[in-house]
Coordinates of C-alpha atoms and ligand atoms in Angstrom, one line a residue:
M1 CA 103.8 23.2 220.8
K2 CA 103.4 22.6 217.2
A3 CA 101.9 25.5 215.5
I4 CA 98.3 24.8 213.9
T5 CA 98.3 24.8 210.1
Y6 CA 95.5 24.3 207.8
Y7 CA 97.8 24.2 204.6
D8 CA 101.2 24.8 204.1
T9 CA 104.3 24.3 206.8
P10 CA 104.3 26.5 209.8
E11 CA 108.1 26.7 210.7
R12 CA 109.6 30.0 210.7
S13 CA 113.1 30.9 210.6
D14 CA 115.2 32.8 213.1
Y15 CA 115.4 36.5 212.0
E16 CA 119.4 35.9 212.4
V17 CA 119.3 33.1 209.9
I18 CA 117.3 35.5 207.6
L19 CA 119.7 38.0 207.8
R20 CA 122.7 35.5 206.9
T21 CA 120.8 34.5 203.9
K22 CA 120.0 38.1 202.8
K23 CA 123.6 38.8 203.0
L24 CA 124.5 35.7 201.0
L25 CA 121.7 36.9 198.3
I26 CA 122.7 40.4 198.4
D27 CA 126.6 39.6 197.8
D28 CA 125.4 37.5 194.8
F29 CA 125.6 39.9 192.1
E30 CA 123.8 37.8 189.4
I31 CA 120.6 37.3 191.7
S32 CA 120.0 41.0 192.4
Q33 CA 120.4 41.4 188.8
I34 CA 117.9 38.6 187.9
L35 CA 115.4 39.9 190.4
E36 CA 115.5 43.5 188.9
C37 CA 114.8 42.1 185.4
F38 CA 111.3 41.0 186.3
P39 CA 108.8 43.6 185.0
E40 CA 106.8 43.6 188.4
L41 CA 107.4 42.4 191.8
A42 CA 109.8 39.5 192.3
V43 CA 111.0 38.1 195.4
V44 CA 113.4 35.2 196.7
L45 CA 112.0 32.9 199.2
N46 CA 113.5 30.4 201.7
E47 CA 112.4 27.0 202.6
N48 CA 110.0 28.5 204.9
R49 CA 108.5 30.8 202.2
E50 CA 109.9 33.7 204.0
I51 CA 111.2 36.6 201.8
V52 CA 115.3 36.9 201.9
A53 CA 115.5 39.1 198.8
F54 CA 113.2 41.4 196.6
N55 CA 113.4 43.9 193.8
K56 CA 112.9 47.5 194.0
K57 CA 109.5 47.1 192.3
A58 CA 108.4 45.1 195.3
L59 CA 108.6 48.1 197.6
V60 CA 105.4 49.5 195.7
L61 CA 103.3 46.8 196.8
F62 CA 104.8 46.2 200.3
K63 CA 104.8 49.9 201.0
N64 CA 103.3 49.3 204.6
F65 CA 106.6 48.0 205.6
T66 CA 110.3 49.4 205.6
E67 CA 112.9 47.5 203.7
D68 CA 114.1 46.0 206.9
E69 CA 110.8 44.6 208.0
I70 CA 110.1 42.9 204.8
Y71 CA 112.7 40.2 205.5
G72 CA 111.5 37.1 207.0
K73 CA 108.0 38.1 206.1
R74 CA 105.9 35.8 203.8
V75 CA 104.5 37.4 200.6
G76 CA 101.0 37.5 201.9
E77 CA 102.2 39.2 205.3
A78 CA 104.2 41.8 203.1
L79 CA 101.3 42.4 201.1
G80 CA 98.9 42.9 203.8
C81 CA 96.8 40.0 203.0
I82 CA 93.6 40.0 205.2
H83 CA 94.1 36.1 206.0
A84 CA 97.9 36.4 206.3
N85 CA 97.3 36.5 210.3
D86 CA 94.5 34.0 210.8
E87 CA 96.7 31.6 212.0
E88 CA 99.8 32.4 214.4
A89 CA 102.1 30.7 211.8
G90 CA 101.2 33.4 209.4
C91 CA 100.5 33.2 205.5
G92 CA 100.1 30.0 204.0
T93 CA 98.6 28.3 207.1
S94 CA 94.9 29.4 207.1
I95 CA 91.9 27.4 205.7
F96 CA 91.5 30.1 203.0
C97 CA 95.4 29.6 201.8
R98 CA 94.1 26.3 200.5
E99 CA 92.3 28.5 197.5
C100 CA 95.1 31.0 197.2
G101 CA 96.6 30.6 194.1
A102 CA 99.9 32.1 195.3
A103 CA 100.2 29.7 198.2
K104 CA 99.2 26.6 195.6
S105 CA 101.8 27.6 193.3
I106 CA 104.9 28.2 196.0
R107 CA 103.8 24.8 197.4
T108 CA 103.8 22.9 194.1
T109 CA 107.3 24.1 193.2
R110 CA 108.5 23.3 196.5
I111 CA 107.0 19.7 196.8
E112 CA 107.2 18.6 193.2
N113 CA 110.3 20.6 192.2
I114 CA 108.8 22.2 189.0
S115 CA 108.0 25.6 188.1
E116 CA 104.4 26.8 188.5
E117 CA 101.9 29.6 187.2
M118 CA 98.4 30.3 188.7
E119 CA 96.1 33.1 189.0
C120 CA 95.2 34.5 192.4
R121 CA 93.2 37.3 194.0
I122 CA 94.3 38.6 197.2
T123 CA 92.3 41.1 199.4
A124 CA 94.7 43.2 201.3
L125 CA 94.4 46.2 203.7
N126 CA 96.1 49.3 203.2
I127 CA 95.6 51.9 206.3
S128 CA 92.3 50.2 207.1
K129 CA 90.9 50.3 203.6
E130 CA 90.6 46.9 201.7
F131 CA 91.5 46.4 198.2
S132 CA 91.7 43.5 195.7
L133 CA 94.7 42.4 193.5
D134 CA 94.1 40.2 190.9
L135 CA 97.5 38.6 190.1
R136 CA 99.3 35.9 187.9
V137 CA 101.9 34.3 190.0
T138 CA 105.0 32.3 188.8
T139 CA 107.4 30.5 190.9
S140 CA 110.4 28.6 190.0
N141 CA 113.3 27.0 192.0
I142 CA 116.8 28.4 192.0
Y143 CA 119.8 26.8 193.5
L144 CA 122.6 28.9 195.2
D145 CA 125.5 27.5 197.6
G146 CA 123.8 24.4 197.8
L147 CA 120.7 25.8 199.1
R148 CA 117.3 25.9 197.5
F149 CA 115.2 29.2 197.0
I150 CA 112.0 29.9 195.2
I151 CA 111.9 32.8 193.0
F152 CA 108.5 34.2 193.3
A153 CA 107.2 36.8 190.6
I154 CA 104.0 38.4 190.0
K155 CA 102.0 40.0 187.2
D156 CA 99.0 42.5 188.2
I157 CA 96.5 41.5 186.1
S158 CA 93.7 43.6 187.5
E159 CA 93.5 45.6 184.5
E160 CA 93.3 42.8 182.2
K161 CA 90.1 41.5 184.2
R162 CA 88.5 44.6 184.3
R163 CA 88.7 45.2 180.7
L164 CA 87.4 41.7 179.9
A165 CA 84.4 42.2 182.4
L166 CA 83.7 45.9 180.9
E167 CA 83.9 44.3 177.4
K168 CA 81.6 41.5 178.3
I169 CA 78.9 44.2 179.7
F170 CA 79.4 46.2 176.6
F171 CA 78.8 43.5 174.2
H172 CA 75.6 42.2 176.1
D173 CA 74.3 45.9 176.6
V174 CA 74.7 46.8 172.7
L175 CA 73.5 43.4 171.5
N176 CA 70.4 43.7 173.4
T177 CA 69.7 47.2 172.3
A178 CA 70.4 46.4 168.7
G179 CA 68.0 43.4 169.2
A180 CA 65.3 45.7 170.0
I181 CA 66.0 48.0 167.3
H182 CA 65.8 44.7 164.8
G183 CA 62.7 43.7 166.6
I184 CA 61.0 47.2 166.2
S185 CA 62.0 47.6 162.5
S186 CA 60.4 44.3 161.7
I187 CA 57.3 45.1 163.2
L188 CA 57.3 48.7 161.2
Q189 CA 57.9 46.7 158.0
E190 CA 54.8 44.6 158.6
T191 CA 52.1 47.1 159.8
D192 CA 50.0 49.6 157.8
S193 CA 48.4 50.8 161.0
E194 CA 49.1 54.6 161.4
T195 CA 49.1 54.4 165.3
T196 CA 51.5 51.4 165.4
I197 CA 53.8 53.2 162.9
K198 CA 53.8 56.3 165.2
E199 CA 54.4 54.5 168.5
F200 CA 57.1 52.3 167.2
S201 CA 58.8 54.9 165.3
S202 CA 59.4 57.0 168.6
L203 CA 60.4 53.7 170.2
L204 CA 62.8 53.1 167.6
E205 CA 64.5 56.6 167.9
N206 CA 64.7 55.8 171.8
S207 CA 66.4 52.5 171.4
A208 CA 68.8 53.9 168.4
Q209 CA 69.6 56.9 170.8
Q210 CA 70.2 54.5 173.7
L211 CA 72.4 52.4 171.1
V212 CA 74.7 55.4 170.3
N213 CA 74.9 56.6 174.0
E214 CA 76.1 53.0 175.1
I215 CA 78.8 53.0 172.1
Q216 CA 79.9 56.4 173.6
M217 CA 79.8 55.6 176.9
Q218 CA 82.0 52.6 176.1
R219 CA 84.5 54.6 174.2
D220 CA 84.7 57.3 176.9
L221 CA 85.3 54.9 179.9
R222 CA 87.9 53.0 177.9
N223 CA 89.7 56.0 177.2
A224 CA 89.1 57.4 180.8
E225 CA 90.9 54.0 182.2
N226 CA 93.6 54.6 179.6
G227 CA 94.1 58.0 180.6
I228 CA 93.5 59.4 177.3
L229 CA 89.8 60.8 177.5
F230 CA 89.6 64.2 175.8
V231 CA 87.7 66.4 178.0
D232 CA 86.0 70.0 176.1
I233 CA 85.8 72.3 178.9
R234 CA 83.5 75.2 178.1
T235 CA 81.4 77.7 180.1
R236 CA 78.0 76.2 180.2
S237 CA 74.5 76.9 181.7
V238 CA 73.5 74.9 184.4
N239 CA 69.9 75.0 183.7
M240 CA 70.8 74.0 180.1
I241 CA 72.8 70.8 181.6
L242 CA 69.7 70.1 183.9
S243 CA 67.0 70.5 181.2
D244 CA 68.7 68.4 178.7
V245 CA 69.6 65.6 180.8
H246 CA 65.5 65.7 182.1
S247 CA 64.3 65.8 178.5
Q248 CA 66.3 62.7 177.5
Y249 CA 64.9 60.8 180.1
Q250 CA 61.2 62.2 180.4
N251 CA 60.5 60.5 177.0
H252 CA 62.7 57.4 177.6
S253 CA 60.8 54.0 177.9
I254 CA 61.9 53.3 181.3
T255 CA 60.3 56.1 182.6
K256 CA 56.8 55.2 181.5
G257 CA 54.5 56.0 184.3
K258 CA 56.9 57.9 186.4
L259 CA 57.4 61.5 186.9
I260 CA 60.9 63.3 186.9
D261 CA 60.5 66.8 188.5
V262 CA 63.3 69.1 187.3
K263 CA 63.9 72.2 189.3
L264 CA 66.0 75.0 187.6
L265 CA 68.2 77.6 189.2
D266 CA 66.9 81.2 189.5
P267 CA 68.8 83.0 188.2
D268 CA 70.7 80.5 185.9
I269 CA 74.6 80.5 186.2
E270 CA 77.3 79.3 184.4
I271 CA 79.9 76.6 184.9
Q272 CA 83.2 75.5 183.0
T273 CA 82.8 72.1 182.4
D274 CA 82.5 69.3 179.7
M275 CA 78.7 69.3 178.9
T276 CA 78.9 65.7 177.2
L277 CA 80.4 64.2 180.3
I278 CA 78.7 65.7 182.9
K279 CA 75.4 64.9 180.9
R280 CA 76.5 61.5 180.7
C281 CA 77.2 61.1 184.3
L282 CA 73.8 62.6 185.4
G283 CA 72.1 60.6 183.0
N284 CA 73.5 57.6 184.6
L285 CA 72.2 58.8 188.0
L286 CA 69.0 59.5 186.6
K287 CA 68.5 56.1 185.0
N288 CA 69.4 54.5 188.6
A289 CA 66.8 56.6 190.4
I290 CA 64.1 55.9 187.6
E291 CA 64.9 52.0 187.8
A292 CA 64.7 52.3 191.6
T293 CA 61.5 54.1 191.4
E294 CA 58.1 52.2 191.2
S295 CA 55.3 54.6 190.5
K296 CA 54.3 58.1 189.6
V297 CA 53.4 58.9 193.3
M298 CA 57.2 58.7 194.1
P299 CA 58.6 61.4 192.3
I300 CA 62.2 61.7 191.1
E301 CA 63.9 65.0 191.2
I302 CA 66.8 66.4 189.5
F303 CA 68.2 70.0 190.7
A304 CA 71.3 72.0 191.5
V305 CA 72.5 73.9 194.4
E306 CA 75.0 76.6 194.4
T307 CA 77.7 77.3 196.7
T308 CA 80.5 79.6 196.8
D309 CA 83.0 77.6 194.6
K310 CA 80.8 74.7 193.4
I311 CA 77.7 73.7 191.7
L312 CA 76.1 70.4 193.3
F313 CA 74.2 68.6 190.8
N314 CA 71.4 66.3 192.7
V315 CA 69.5 63.1 191.6
K316 CA 67.0 61.8 194.1
N317 CA 64.4 59.2 194.6
Q318 CA 62.1 58.2 197.1
T319 CA 63.8 54.4 197.7
V320 CA 66.0 53.9 200.3
I321 CA 69.3 51.7 199.7
P322 CA 69.7 48.7 202.0
E323 CA 73.0 49.3 204.0
E324 CA 74.7 46.2 202.5
V325 CA 74.1 47.6 199.1
Q326 CA 75.3 50.9 200.0
R327 CA 78.6 49.4 200.9
H328 CA 79.0 48.3 197.3
I329 CA 77.9 51.3 195.5
F330 CA 80.8 52.8 193.0
Y331 CA 82.2 49.0 192.7
R332 CA 82.8 47.8 189.1
S333 CA 80.3 45.1 188.3
F334 CA 78.2 45.4 191.2
S335 CA 74.3 45.2 190.7
T336 CA 71.3 44.0 192.5
K337 CA 69.2 44.0 189.2
E338 CA 68.5 40.8 187.6
K339 CA 69.8 41.3 184.2
S340 CA 73.2 39.9 183.9
G341 CA 76.0 42.2 182.6
R342 CA 75.3 45.5 184.9
G343 CA 76.9 47.3 187.3
I344 CA 79.1 50.0 185.6
G345 CA 76.8 53.0 186.1
T346 CA 77.9 54.3 189.4
Y347 CA 81.7 52.9 188.8
S348 CA 81.6 54.9 185.8
V349 CA 80.1 58.3 187.0
K350 CA 82.7 58.4 189.8
L351 CA 85.7 57.5 187.4
L352 CA 84.7 60.2 184.8
A353 CA 83.4 62.7 187.4
E354 CA 86.3 62.8 189.7
S355 CA 89.1 61.9 187.3
Y356 CA 88.3 63.9 184.4
L357 CA 85.9 66.8 185.7
K358 CA 87.5 67.5 189.0
G359 CA 84.5 66.7 190.8
K360 CA 83.5 64.5 193.9
V361 CA 80.7 62.5 193.8
Y362 CA 78.9 61.1 196.8
F363 CA 75.4 59.8 198.2
V364 CA 73.1 59.8 201.1
S365 CA 70.4 57.4 201.6
T366 CA 68.3 57.2 204.8
E367 CA 64.6 57.3 205.7
E368 CA 64.8 61.0 206.4
T369 CA 66.9 62.1 203.3
K370 CA 65.8 59.4 200.8
T371 CA 68.2 58.9 198.4
I372 CA 70.3 61.6 196.9
F373 CA 73.3 61.1 194.6
T374 CA 75.4 64.2 194.1
I375 CA 78.1 65.2 191.8
A376 CA 79.9 68.4 193.2
L377 CA 81.8 70.2 190.3
P378 CA 84.0 73.3 190.7
K379 CA 82.5 76.5 189.2
K380 CA 85.8 77.0 187.5
F381 CA 87.8 74.5 186.2
R382 CA 91.6 74.9 186.7
V383 CA 94.0 72.6 184.8
Ligands
ADP1 N1 69.4 55.8 193.2 C1 69.3 54.6 193.4 N2 68.2 54.4 194.3 C2 68.4 52.8 194.6 N3 69.2 52.1 194.3 C3 70.5 52.5 193.8 C4 70.1 53.9 193.2 N4 71.6 53.8 192.4 C5 72.2 52.7 192.6 N5 71.5 51.9 193.3 C6 72.0 50.4 193.6 O1 73.2 50.2 193.4 C7 73.7 49.4 192.2 C8 74.7 49.5 191.4 O2 74.3 50.8 190.5 P1 75.0 50.7 189.2 O3 76.7 50.9 189.3 O4 74.5 52.0 188.3 O5 74.8 49.5 188.5 P2 73.4 48.8 187.6 O6 72.4 50.2 187.7 O7 73.7 48.3 186.6 O8 73.0 47.9 188.8 C9 72.2 48.9 191.7 O9 72.0 47.7 191.3 C10 71.3 49.6 192.7 O10 71.0 48.4 193.5
MG2 MG1 72.9 51.7 186.7

């Protein structure tokens, strides 16, 4: 019975044939050297798109398999693509493969005999955890002993994509705030009314502060992602952190008509941390809590809990997050809010607090507990 395919050819080679080809390629010193010259994963595929040679860098992405297991697999199978086993004939034969840049690139090279380059996003499973790879794929034909093979190489462009997405959000937010500042200053210039001047000066102050925050946040996030964020660890009062964050948001325009309740520790205790970063992280959580709260009757709380070796900073609000939304929290660019260019708040909190403050960030959100986001920081920061 012929195997089913919704895209590329389903035929598979005998493992013995694969091993013979593998030997042929391993004995060819030049091919091995060429493969190692690629900066990232590069593999050689046979006519059935099965891997018959690969470079050392490929092992990083094929980490679920031993070297022997990789031979004879197709690229999606070796990467752990979630569609690789949709059909019996494997990678390249499912209905989803029609949209896969890697599958299309291989097919074009094979059928049209030309080199091809395409982008693709592969969702893969690594020990039951899903992760996404944004790749630029190139495919070219090579001939050896009269046989045709395809060299398949990738460049991981996840970073590039993320940077572009973050930049877009940054420009969007900063332009909005700068626009607000511009608008308020025009009003101030045209009015003589004392009350208008008073009201709008304080709005101006808020928006200017927000602009500075947004720029600093972007700078920190970029440095954090590049691994060059400078962390200034000093001994700090927990109550000072809580009350600073509280007062920054209590007078913020988004808080109008809502109540933020700060509970201070009695007695106060000290913690070794970076004051600016923890305040920025808590500020982001508080902003989400404020945005999720509709009225004064639903108080927002910010408080700390002491354990033996940690301080748990908590931000609580009364709105429960729907389950399908909960699954996406902490992912970059995920947002349920209307304004486009959102969705880096929880992502940046996790990145900054976990990679730079040696903390843990998590949340609960149920009818009983309501929504509580927690940043757990060690009392003593050990390098
Ligand atoms: N405290 C909270 N209460 C309710 N929903 C929340 C809370 N924090 C985050 N969320 C949900 O998580 C999403 C992602 O939050 P975030 O990463 O800060 O991005 P953004 O606030 O820009 O949407 C929000 O759009 C919202 O749906
Ligand atoms: Mg947010």
